[in-house]
Amino acid sequence: MVACLRAPTGPYGRIVHLITHRASVRREVQIRRSAGAVWELVGDPARIHEWFPGIGSCSVDGDERVVTLGSGQAVTEKIITLDPLQRRFQYVMNFPLCREHLGTLDVIELDEQSCLVVYGTDADPATMALTIGGATGAALENLRDMLEGGD
Amino acid sequence: MARRKILFITTDQQRYDTLGCNGGTLARTPVVDRLAAEGIRYERAHPQSVVCMPSRATMLTGQYPATHGVWMNGVPLPLDAPSVAEVLRLDGYRTALVGKAHFEPLLDPFLRFAENAQSRVGTTPPGGSHRGFEHLELAGHGSLGPLHYPQWLAREHPEVVAGFYRVLDSSMRVNGQGGGDTDAPQVKVNPIDRDLYHTDWVADRTIGWLDSLGADEDWFCWMSFPDPHHPWDPPQSEVSRIDWREVPLPAGYTEDASERERVIDDKPRHWRLWYDGSLVSNYEAPASWVPATLTAAQVREVNALNAVECELIDEALGRVLARIAERGWADDVDIVFTSDHGELQGDFGFLFKGPYHVDSLMRVPLIWRPAQTSGVTPSVVTRPVGLVDLAPTFCSIAGIEPPSWLQGTRLPSDDLDADSRGFDSVFTDWDSELFGVDVHVRTVVRDDMLCTAYLAGTVHDGTEGELYSLTDDPTQMVNRWDDPAWRARRDDLIGDLADHRPEPRKPRLSLGAPV
């Protein structure tokens, strides 16, 4: 796929970027709750609609999850990692707007009372990585507000 | 006693010189020209950003991008951001926004943004208002998506949907596919009937809303045309108005490639990098299109189609004004006409927009035709004003004390008024961070000079800039940034940039989508 930036280095010698058809976006949020408490919610694939704005409902059957977006579009995802020890959740999906997508959610303990939640989005086309990445950022903020509510 | 009503008309990406009253010779714009003759025409109106979302957020909030926080396209304006429409609504005005809003990202498969979800619930926002507007009927640039106009097309006229240019390609990037007679990017013959095209739809829906109002009600209507923003796909029946082969090349386009490239090479490096297709630093231009391939014929055809779209807007506005007169409001309405930013439209060999702060993008049409009852004398204002000054102007028209969060000032009625109230400079920012490439631009227009500084990032090293004399060099062909004879003026202007910059919003708002 043709890159937007065809030169491998930046104009003054720094590597700028090679824009290909895919992109990787990372969003994160710090939450004043234990990693275990946060994982209890985000580590349950069937509960994503409880904290991810724009996902109206979801169902899980084995390693297959179907999420229904706010637009009404149903998207089938394949769960590839659900590791309660690392507290890592990963899924892949493809649908007409997105040829490839890997979502990675990590809950990292900071101390007994707080954790860092990182949501990675790798997608082709790159535009969808930004679009989905934007939604994951808003979801993480919502997750923080939900779990810290009442503090 | 009823107060003055306000019709606020915006177009999208319309250059200053596309109106007859501003010296344009291509499009016939008699309706706007008449408003200018009867009112106040601004010769140096500048947006605070040259892309849609930050600029529109400035119009609504009356704040600079650093303050409202929409630092690039794709960053949603917070729902609780200040809104002059809300100020007017709370003071008893009926309020509507018809056409293009774009305070929230358009790419939204989750349908998590209220503007994209609005058509599902009709024209009244949940809770009674959205950003101060109690009536919303929204449109974008094409025939697809969740907004009211494409949904109406799909429901009522599905046969015309495919006739529009596809704004995005299969990778959801801005489409670079060519069309028309010259294979110019974002050009297409659109067989749609004129009365189904979004320009007429915006006018029709505006008239529909006005007809729903009582004769004595105060109202504020933002009528927001999506054109003449690309794609350039006006109704086929109208294209013959202007023969593109007869269109003169714009003053900013140098036909000789070597001379054109010499001018570009005198500007900061990202100009030439884009020209050669090495770097497309922003989402708003097609990543697959190389400006160096732009031909004179393509420039002529794009300018012709753009002019056709400007004429259609002028005629649609004429219909709305006629309806206002029929309702008996003609003497009581303030009419403000402007655009969110300009379009390169062939200047320097480019189309579209990006981090290029020259008059092509920075100088927008602005006309304020005060209500006849206000007794304002027609005039021309040559001093610099900003779109940040619109919101306080609306408050002034309504007789409302301007809220403290407004950062602009009521537009001047003439140069004397401008001088007495310190209208001497305007500031415009660009910030973008996309796929690992960041560009940060700060510009001031003052004393007939245009000065742009580039902050350090992945493309610029922090030493580059542009300095133009707007009097001597109206098309900004000679960059005096490194000219020792101009250094003192340059440094003074750079000082202005630092002195006048508002404290940036913290924490910085996040990107929600590319656009």
XYZ file of C-alpha atoms in Angstrom:
666
model
C 0.000 0.000 0.000
C 1.301 3.433 -0.887
C 2.495 5.510 2.028
C 1.456 9.114 2.531
C 4.990 9.891 3.520
C 7.156 8.333 0.874
C 10.456 9.454 2.342
C 11.694 7.120 5.086
C 13.102 9.928 7.199
C 11.913 13.337 8.236
C 13.003 16.538 6.585
C 15.759 17.131 9.091
C 16.888 13.617 9.660
C 14.376 12.383 12.197
C 12.177 9.486 11.350
C 8.790 11.029 10.799
C 6.434 8.268 9.951
C 5.553 5.868 7.243
C 1.827 6.040 6.864
C 0.606 2.756 5.562
C -2.882 1.443 5.313
C -2.965 0.482 8.994
C -2.409 2.335 12.224
C -1.991 1.736 15.927
C -3.610 3.883 18.608
C -3.166 3.634 22.375
C -5.406 5.210 24.989
C -5.108 4.869 28.739
C -6.691 5.990 31.973
C -5.707 5.762 35.604
C -8.465 4.553 37.927
C -8.550 4.806 41.708
C -9.740 1.262 42.139
C -7.811 -1.977 42.527
C -6.790 -3.808 39.381
C -8.859 -6.767 40.516
C -12.004 -4.678 40.884
C -11.559 -3.134 37.448
C -10.779 -6.476 35.851
C -13.975 -7.890 37.272
C -15.857 -5.610 34.904
C -13.637 -5.211 31.845
C -12.457 -8.811 31.978
C -15.999 -10.020 31.444
C -16.511 -9.874 27.647
C -20.281 -9.957 28.039
C -20.377 -6.694 30.000
C -18.719 -4.293 27.535
C -21.995 -2.508 26.787
C -22.146 -1.490 30.463
C -19.139 0.818 30.131
C -18.496 1.414 26.402
C -20.672 4.280 25.046
C -21.801 3.497 21.537
C -22.210 -0.234 22.117
C -25.863 -0.922 22.707
C -25.738 -4.629 23.533
C -23.541 -7.681 23.283
C -23.685 -11.441 23.511
C -20.959 -14.032 23.971
C -20.940 -17.614 22.747
C -17.652 -19.429 23.365
C -14.898 -17.347 21.833
C -17.334 -15.373 19.687
C -18.735 -12.033 20.793
C -21.354 -10.059 18.895
C -21.578 -6.365 19.725
C -24.307 -4.126 18.365
C -23.173 -0.558 17.741
C -25.280 2.520 18.316
C -25.850 2.699 14.586
C -27.546 -0.691 14.771
C -24.697 -2.478 13.045
C -23.835 -5.879 14.543
C -20.143 -6.767 14.580
C -18.780 -10.221 15.280
C -15.536 -10.434 17.205
C -13.305 -13.385 18.003
C -11.839 -13.428 21.481
C -8.193 -14.465 21.253
C -6.903 -13.698 24.748
C -8.698 -13.701 28.085
C -5.975 -13.925 30.697
C -7.029 -13.125 34.282
C -3.455 -13.472 35.560
C -1.970 -10.851 33.215
C -5.363 -9.123 33.177
C -5.228 -8.922 29.398
C -8.145 -9.192 26.981
C -7.734 -9.263 23.193
C -10.127 -9.670 20.310
C -10.072 -9.416 16.552
C -12.840 -8.504 14.180
C -13.534 -7.573 10.628
C -16.546 -5.867 9.144
C -17.181 -3.851 5.991
C -15.589 -0.651 7.295
C -12.642 -2.428 8.858
C -10.552 -5.022 7.052
C -8.664 -5.924 10.196
C -8.850 -4.950 13.829
C -7.059 -6.062 16.961
C -8.256 -4.681 20.279
C -6.074 -5.095 23.364
C -7.159 -4.188 26.854
C -4.679 -4.338 29.745
C -5.342 -3.649 33.403
C -2.036 -2.891 35.116
C -1.781 -2.626 38.873
C -0.159 0.565 40.145
C -0.720 -0.096 43.824
C -3.373 -1.807 45.905
C -5.836 1.019 45.349
C -5.222 2.059 41.760
C -4.512 0.739 38.311
C -3.790 1.811 34.751
C -6.154 0.616 32.018
C -4.665 0.640 28.534
C -6.751 0.075 25.407
C -4.839 -0.530 22.182
C -6.412 -0.403 18.743
C -4.604 -1.751 15.697
C -6.651 -1.487 12.535
C -6.691 -1.447 8.787
C -7.634 1.039 7.433
C -5.752 3.553 9.505
C -8.762 5.869 9.618
C -10.715 3.229 11.502
C -7.940 2.943 14.072
C -8.458 6.633 14.837
C -12.225 6.306 14.863
C -12.297 3.228 17.074
C -9.435 4.584 19.148
C -11.444 7.738 19.803
C -14.325 5.622 21.022
C -12.078 3.559 23.286
C -10.712 6.745 24.829
C -14.216 7.936 25.651
C -15.047 4.459 26.983
C -12.086 4.494 29.337
C -13.097 7.894 30.685
C -16.608 6.572 31.197
C -15.221 3.488 32.925
C -13.220 5.660 35.299
C -16.233 7.839 36.064
C -18.399 4.774 36.666
C -15.973 3.039 38.981
C -14.840 6.115 40.862
C -18.358 7.466 41.189
C -19.125 8.471 44.737
C -15.524 9.257 45.662
C -41.588 45.317 21.498
C -39.976 42.578 19.445
C -36.200 42.518 19.308
C -34.014 42.236 16.237
C -34.018 38.779 14.733
C -30.780 37.167 13.528
C -30.149 35.163 10.362
C -26.616 33.803 10.523
C -25.494 32.312 7.216
C -22.336 30.285 6.916
C -20.885 28.545 3.942
C -18.112 25.977 4.137
C -14.661 26.604 2.715
C -15.599 29.670 0.686
C -12.843 32.104 -0.232
C -13.106 35.855 0.183
C -12.728 36.493 -3.530
C -15.653 34.304 -4.616
C -18.182 37.091 -4.034
C -18.876 39.882 -6.473
C -18.787 42.462 -3.679
C -15.246 41.336 -2.856
C -14.012 41.676 -6.420
C -14.904 38.191 -7.612
C -15.742 38.000 -11.301
C -16.636 34.341 -11.743
C -19.724 33.690 -9.635
C -22.723 35.986 -9.783
C -23.750 36.721 -6.219
C -26.266 39.566 -6.395
C -28.067 38.681 -3.174
C -24.974 38.801 -0.973
C -23.669 41.780 -2.937
C -26.846 43.675 -2.077
C -26.492 42.813 1.600
C -22.936 44.154 1.444
C -24.069 47.371 -0.215
C -26.709 47.905 2.448
C -24.547 46.864 5.375
C -20.966 46.421 6.514
C -18.434 44.538 4.416
C -15.267 43.350 6.120
C -12.141 43.174 3.985
C -9.920 41.459 6.547
C -12.009 38.838 8.327
C -9.987 35.852 9.501
C -10.973 32.527 11.043
C -9.195 31.331 14.182
C -8.584 27.984 12.485
C -8.589 27.016 8.816
C -10.460 23.740 9.315
C -14.119 23.213 10.084
C -14.491 21.951 13.637
C -12.196 24.388 15.472
C -13.480 27.302 13.396
C -17.144 26.456 13.939
C -16.494 25.926 17.641
C -15.055 29.449 17.730
C -18.165 30.873 16.076
C -20.434 29.141 18.581
C -18.407 29.756 21.733
C -16.833 33.112 20.930
C -13.544 31.636 22.112
C -10.170 30.866 20.582
C -9.337 27.217 19.861
C -6.825 27.177 22.716
C -9.696 27.955 25.078
C -12.636 25.957 23.710
C -10.212 23.105 23.231
C -11.112 21.873 19.735
C -7.508 21.945 18.578
C -8.010 19.951 15.357
C -10.724 18.375 13.292
C -12.022 15.253 15.016
C -11.907 16.690 18.539
C -15.514 16.981 19.753
C -16.565 20.242 21.380
C -17.685 19.276 24.911
C -21.440 19.286 25.317
C -21.165 21.739 28.181
C -19.045 24.215 26.207
C -20.308 27.798 26.158
C -22.730 28.557 23.344
C -24.041 31.889 22.129
C -27.111 30.045 20.855
C -27.826 28.961 24.429
C -27.406 32.531 25.653
C -29.966 33.682 23.104
C -32.326 30.782 23.838
C -32.287 31.455 27.543
C -33.109 35.078 26.772
C -36.229 34.096 24.888
C -35.004 33.627 21.337
C -36.235 30.685 19.321
C -33.139 28.969 17.930
C -32.361 26.673 15.013
C -29.385 25.248 13.181
C -30.081 24.028 9.661
C -27.370 22.473 7.501
C -23.835 21.636 8.556
C -23.056 21.666 12.279
C -19.789 19.740 12.689
C -19.161 20.457 16.339
C -18.725 16.709 16.717
C -16.888 14.191 14.514
C -18.687 12.905 11.448
C -16.978 9.499 11.330
C -19.024 7.760 13.978
C -19.992 4.097 13.449
C -20.870 3.896 17.144
C -23.318 6.772 16.708
C -22.080 8.107 20.032
C -22.261 11.788 19.065
C -25.572 13.588 19.497
C -25.506 15.384 16.150
C -25.099 12.106 14.274
C -27.901 10.470 16.261
C -30.281 13.437 16.007
C -32.097 12.372 12.838
C -33.302 9.218 14.610
C -35.370 11.295 17.001
C -36.508 14.019 14.608
C -35.604 17.684 14.703
C -36.064 18.460 18.401
C -33.028 17.418 20.445
C -33.531 15.226 23.502
C -33.962 17.538 26.471
C -35.251 20.345 24.287
C -32.005 21.760 22.955
C -28.515 20.862 21.809
C -25.811 23.476 22.299
C -28.626 26.020 22.553
C -30.441 24.983 19.379
C -34.009 23.839 19.882
C -34.323 22.785 16.257
C -31.726 20.810 14.298
C -31.870 19.642 10.681
C -28.406 18.617 9.629
C -26.534 17.958 6.416
C -22.998 17.156 5.352
C -21.222 17.116 2.024
C -22.594 13.935 0.601
C -25.545 11.626 0.321
C -24.495 8.998 2.867
C -24.572 8.868 6.650
C -26.900 9.400 9.568
C -27.666 13.133 9.223
C -31.114 14.420 8.247
C -30.316 15.240 4.621
C -28.871 11.861 3.576
C -31.560 10.080 5.557
C -34.189 12.137 3.730
C -32.577 11.333 0.388
C -32.441 7.624 1.192
C -36.091 7.667 2.227
C -37.619 9.935 -0.406
C -35.205 9.915 -3.355
C -32.975 6.837 -3.170
C -32.390 6.965 -6.913
C -30.173 10.076 -6.573
C -27.906 8.865 -3.775
C -25.325 7.246 -6.042
C -25.004 10.358 -8.183
C -22.943 12.203 -5.584
C -19.176 11.994 -5.376
C -18.045 9.571 -2.663
C -16.340 11.846 -0.175
C -14.298 9.015 1.336
C -12.582 6.127 -0.393
C -12.674 2.453 0.598
C -10.088 3.136 3.312
C -12.251 5.917 4.756
C -9.712 8.516 3.692
C -10.572 11.662 1.775
C -11.075 10.420 -1.756
C -8.541 11.416 -4.395
C -10.419 10.005 -7.350
C -10.724 12.369 -10.292
C -13.697 13.206 -12.452
C -15.321 15.807 -14.646
C -13.706 16.815 -17.925
C -10.196 17.159 -16.518
C -10.006 14.273 -14.041
C -9.610 16.761 -11.193
C -9.816 15.268 -7.682
C -13.171 15.454 -5.880
C -14.970 16.465 -9.097
C -17.983 14.594 -10.420
C -20.962 15.157 -12.631
C -23.978 14.824 -10.355
C -27.223 14.096 -12.202
C -29.360 15.117 -9.224
C -32.220 17.554 -9.741
C -31.279 20.941 -8.431
C -34.133 21.118 -5.955
C -32.940 17.926 -4.271
C -29.355 19.131 -3.832
C -28.323 20.026 -0.275
C -28.036 23.750 -0.979
C -31.709 24.026 -1.839
C -32.598 21.562 0.933
C -30.938 23.813 3.525
C -32.928 26.798 2.235
C -36.155 24.762 2.141
C -35.746 23.525 5.696
C -34.831 26.999 6.907
C -38.002 28.355 5.356
C -39.934 25.483 6.907
C -38.659 26.390 10.357
C -39.274 30.108 9.886
C -42.833 29.319 8.800
C -43.375 27.497 12.082
C -42.692 30.647 14.122
C -45.164 33.196 15.345
C -44.931 36.654 13.800
C -43.817 38.289 17.050
C -41.253 35.749 18.141
C -37.571 36.623 18.386
C -35.418 34.134 16.552
C -31.834 33.184 15.789
C -31.305 30.897 12.822
C -27.930 29.538 11.795
C -28.334 28.533 8.155
C -25.211 26.549 7.337
C -24.586 25.561 3.720
C -22.194 22.611 3.202
C -20.962 24.059 -0.118
C -18.716 25.195 -1.772
C -16.547 22.750 0.200
C -15.404 19.850 -1.954
C -16.538 17.549 -3.446
C -17.304 19.740 -6.396
C -20.369 17.894 -7.610
C -23.118 20.459 -8.152
C -26.242 19.452 -10.072
C -25.414 18.686 -13.679
C -28.160 20.990 -14.907
C -26.298 23.990 -13.448
C -22.759 23.210 -14.585
C -23.191 24.908 -17.957
C -23.583 28.287 -16.219
C -19.808 28.658 -16.387
C -17.650 27.163 -19.141
C -14.525 26.075 -17.314
C -12.472 26.530 -20.468
C -13.159 30.244 -20.264
C -12.250 30.568 -16.592
C -9.150 32.685 -15.985
C -6.439 31.159 -13.829
C -6.400 32.626 -10.332
C -3.800 35.238 -9.464
C -2.311 32.845 -6.935
C -1.647 30.131 -9.501
C 1.614 30.367 -11.425
C 1.387 28.369 -14.617
C 5.131 27.945 -15.041
C 6.056 24.938 -12.894
C 9.615 25.992 -12.165
C 8.511 29.442 -11.031
C 5.707 27.896 -8.981
C 8.160 25.561 -7.297
C 10.582 28.409 -6.626
C 7.837 30.215 -4.710
C 6.961 27.079 -2.740
C 10.603 26.390 -1.919
C 10.787 29.812 -0.301
C 8.193 28.696 2.222
C 8.580 26.255 5.143
C 9.414 22.709 4.184
C 5.978 21.105 4.501
C 4.775 23.127 1.492
C 7.172 21.369 -0.872
C 6.764 18.026 0.867
C 3.027 18.125 0.196
C 3.511 19.440 -3.345
C 5.696 16.463 -4.184
C 3.370 14.025 -2.449
C 5.944 13.181 0.214
C 3.908 14.341 3.172
C 0.199 14.837 3.650
C 0.219 15.991 7.254
C -3.526 16.433 7.676
C -6.598 14.300 7.042
C -8.532 16.941 5.106
C -6.609 16.556 1.829
C -6.626 13.308 -0.160
C -3.570 11.301 0.838
C -3.410 9.690 -2.597
C -3.332 12.964 -4.528
C -0.052 14.646 -5.467
C -0.436 18.418 -5.928
C 2.434 18.555 -8.428
C 0.152 16.746 -10.847
C -2.455 19.524 -10.763
C -2.955 20.981 -14.233
C -4.110 24.426 -15.298
C -7.213 22.838 -16.819
C -8.053 21.187 -13.495
C -7.656 24.507 -11.701
C -10.054 26.087 -14.192
C -12.637 23.316 -13.825
C -12.514 23.309 -10.017
C -12.901 27.084 -9.963
C -15.823 26.904 -12.368
C -17.679 24.287 -10.314
C -16.907 26.129 -7.114
C -18.405 29.271 -8.630
C -21.534 27.366 -9.661
C -21.941 26.208 -6.065
C -21.511 29.802 -4.845
C -24.228 30.947 -7.234
C -26.612 28.266 -6.001
C -26.016 29.391 -2.431
C -26.702 32.984 -3.382
C -29.972 32.033 -5.053
C -31.008 29.830 -2.132
C -30.330 32.704 0.243
C -32.452 34.919 -1.968
C -35.396 32.566 -1.509
C -35.005 32.638 2.263
C -34.815 36.436 2.309
C -37.930 36.623 0.151
C -39.788 34.449 2.649
C -38.558 36.627 5.511
C -39.933 39.665 3.666
C -43.258 37.894 3.136
C -43.450 37.291 6.876
C -43.031 41.032 7.434
C -39.663 40.723 9.159
C -37.443 42.365 6.509
C -36.694 45.493 8.507
C -36.147 43.683 11.797
C -33.578 41.062 10.805
C -29.826 41.314 11.160
C -28.131 39.201 8.522
C -24.572 37.969 8.931
C -22.842 36.045 6.146
C -19.461 34.357 6.445
C -17.535 31.116 5.914
C -15.555 28.957 8.325
C -12.342 29.140 6.261
C -11.112 29.374 2.681
C -9.865 26.981 0.013
C -6.529 26.893 -1.808
C -8.377 26.476 -5.101
C -5.265 26.380 -7.277
C -3.135 28.898 -5.403
C 0.544 27.875 -5.427
C -0.508 24.689 -7.232
C -2.691 23.284 -4.450
C -6.300 22.425 -3.739
C -8.099 21.791 -0.446
C -6.635 22.975 2.878
C -4.078 22.282 5.526
C -1.470 24.051 7.659
C -0.986 26.822 5.114
C -1.852 30.196 6.581
C -2.174 32.374 3.502
C -5.133 34.440 2.341
C -6.462 31.531 0.277
C -7.452 29.844 3.554
C -7.234 32.724 5.998
C -9.338 35.432 4.380
C -13.057 34.776 4.507
C -16.076 36.730 3.358
C -17.872 38.557 6.161
C -20.892 40.784 5.710
C -23.150 42.166 8.392
C -26.358 43.728 7.191
C -27.844 45.195 10.386
C -31.604 45.429 10.655
C -32.905 48.496 8.895
C -34.389 49.649 12.192
C -30.890 49.889 13.683
C -30.029 52.896 11.513
C -26.514 51.652 10.747
C -24.814 53.384 7.815
C -23.304 51.150 5.110
C -19.530 50.921 5.318
C -16.422 48.931 4.553
C -14.141 47.844 7.395
C -10.519 47.360 6.399
C -9.192 46.618 9.884
C -8.685 42.961 10.874
C -11.545 41.178 12.616
C -12.041 37.537 13.575
C -14.829 35.002 13.587
C -14.297 35.049 17.356
C -16.071 38.414 17.212
C -19.336 36.936 15.907
C -20.787 35.659 19.185
C -20.435 39.004 20.982
C -22.002 40.643 17.940
C -25.035 38.388 18.236
C -25.335 39.261 21.921
C -25.127 42.948 21.038
C -27.836 42.622 18.392
C -30.093 40.932 20.926
C -29.362 43.535 23.576
C -27.807 40.961 25.891
C -24.856 41.735 28.141
C -21.988 39.664 26.708
C -21.031 36.745 28.994
C -17.586 36.888 30.542
C -16.392 33.798 28.685
C -16.492 35.562 25.324
C -12.999 36.406 24.067
C -13.959 38.490 21.039
C -15.557 41.891 20.713
C -18.655 43.118 18.912
C -17.777 43.671 15.242
C -16.976 47.281 14.389
C -19.405 49.283 12.283
C -16.637 51.131 10.416
C -12.907 51.782 10.588
C -13.292 54.637 13.042
C -15.186 52.346 15.371
C -12.559 49.650 14.808
C -9.711 52.013 15.665
C -11.434 53.320 18.751
C -11.945 49.784 20.067
C -8.533 48.358 19.239
C -9.230 46.137 16.243
C -5.622 45.910 15.085
C -4.739 42.204 15.028
C -6.197 38.735 14.553
C -4.757 35.384 15.610
C -5.100 31.977 13.956
C -3.779 28.604 15.118
C -3.193 25.253 13.513
C -2.466 22.091 15.463
C -2.536 18.580 14.087
C -1.208 15.230 15.218
C -1.928 12.419 12.837
C -0.222 9.068 12.353
C 2.942 10.236 14.059
C 3.191 13.591 12.265
C 2.554 16.824 14.143
C 2.357 20.392 12.850
C 1.795 23.446 15.039
C 1.322 26.873 13.476
C 0.725 30.308 15.043
C -0.269 33.301 12.920
C -0.976 36.955 13.501
C -2.322 39.490 11.014
C -1.476 43.063 12.007
C -0.451 46.297 10.289
C -1.007 44.763 6.856
C 1.469 42.030 7.687
C 0.844 38.297 7.926
C 3.294 36.509 10.205
C 3.344 32.758 10.804
C 5.626 30.859 13.178
C 6.052 27.080 13.086
C 6.650 25.357 16.395
C 9.072 22.458 16.619
C 7.608 19.062 15.809
C 8.204 16.057 13.633
C 8.253 18.197 10.484
C 9.560 21.607 11.568
C 12.539 22.447 13.744
C 11.053 25.559 15.336
C 13.002 28.118 13.311
C 10.792 28.362 10.236
C 8.109 30.850 9.433
C 6.411 33.046 6.906
C 6.180 36.808 6.710
C 4.259 38.628 4.025
C 3.383 42.215 3.341
C -0.285 42.102 2.437
C -0.084 45.482 0.756
C 2.937 44.803 -1.439
C 2.335 41.093 -1.908
C -1.408 40.357 -1.916
C -0.943 36.760 -3.088
C 1.868 36.019 -0.621
C 4.485 35.023 -3.138
C 7.519 36.529 -1.348
C 8.359 35.130 2.068
C 10.302 37.764 4.013
C 10.813 35.628 7.141
C 14.593 35.456 6.698
C 15.013 38.895 5.141
C 17.196 41.001 7.511
C 15.425 44.160 6.393
C 12.159 42.825 7.829
C 13.551 41.204 10.955
C 12.500 43.895 13.396
C 8.904 43.785 12.200
C 8.969 40.005 12.229
C 10.231 39.851 15.799
C 7.644 42.384 16.898
C 4.872 40.263 15.419
C 6.269 37.100 16.994
C 6.164 38.947 20.287
C 2.502 39.631 19.648
C 1.872 35.929 19.139
C 3.315 35.150 22.545
C 1.616 38.061 24.305
C -1.893 37.390 23.046
C -2.088 33.643 23.234
C -4.785 32.474 25.652
C -3.867 29.916 28.275
C -4.493 26.506 26.670
C -7.309 24.383 28.021
C -6.171 21.649 30.427
C -6.367 18.759 30.196
C -6.217 18.781 26.429
C -9.248 17.289 24.734
C -8.794 13.964 22.954
C -9.250 13.168 19.309
C -12.540 11.344 18.767
C -12.098 10.513 15.074
C -10.093 11.879 12.129
C -12.842 14.289 11.141
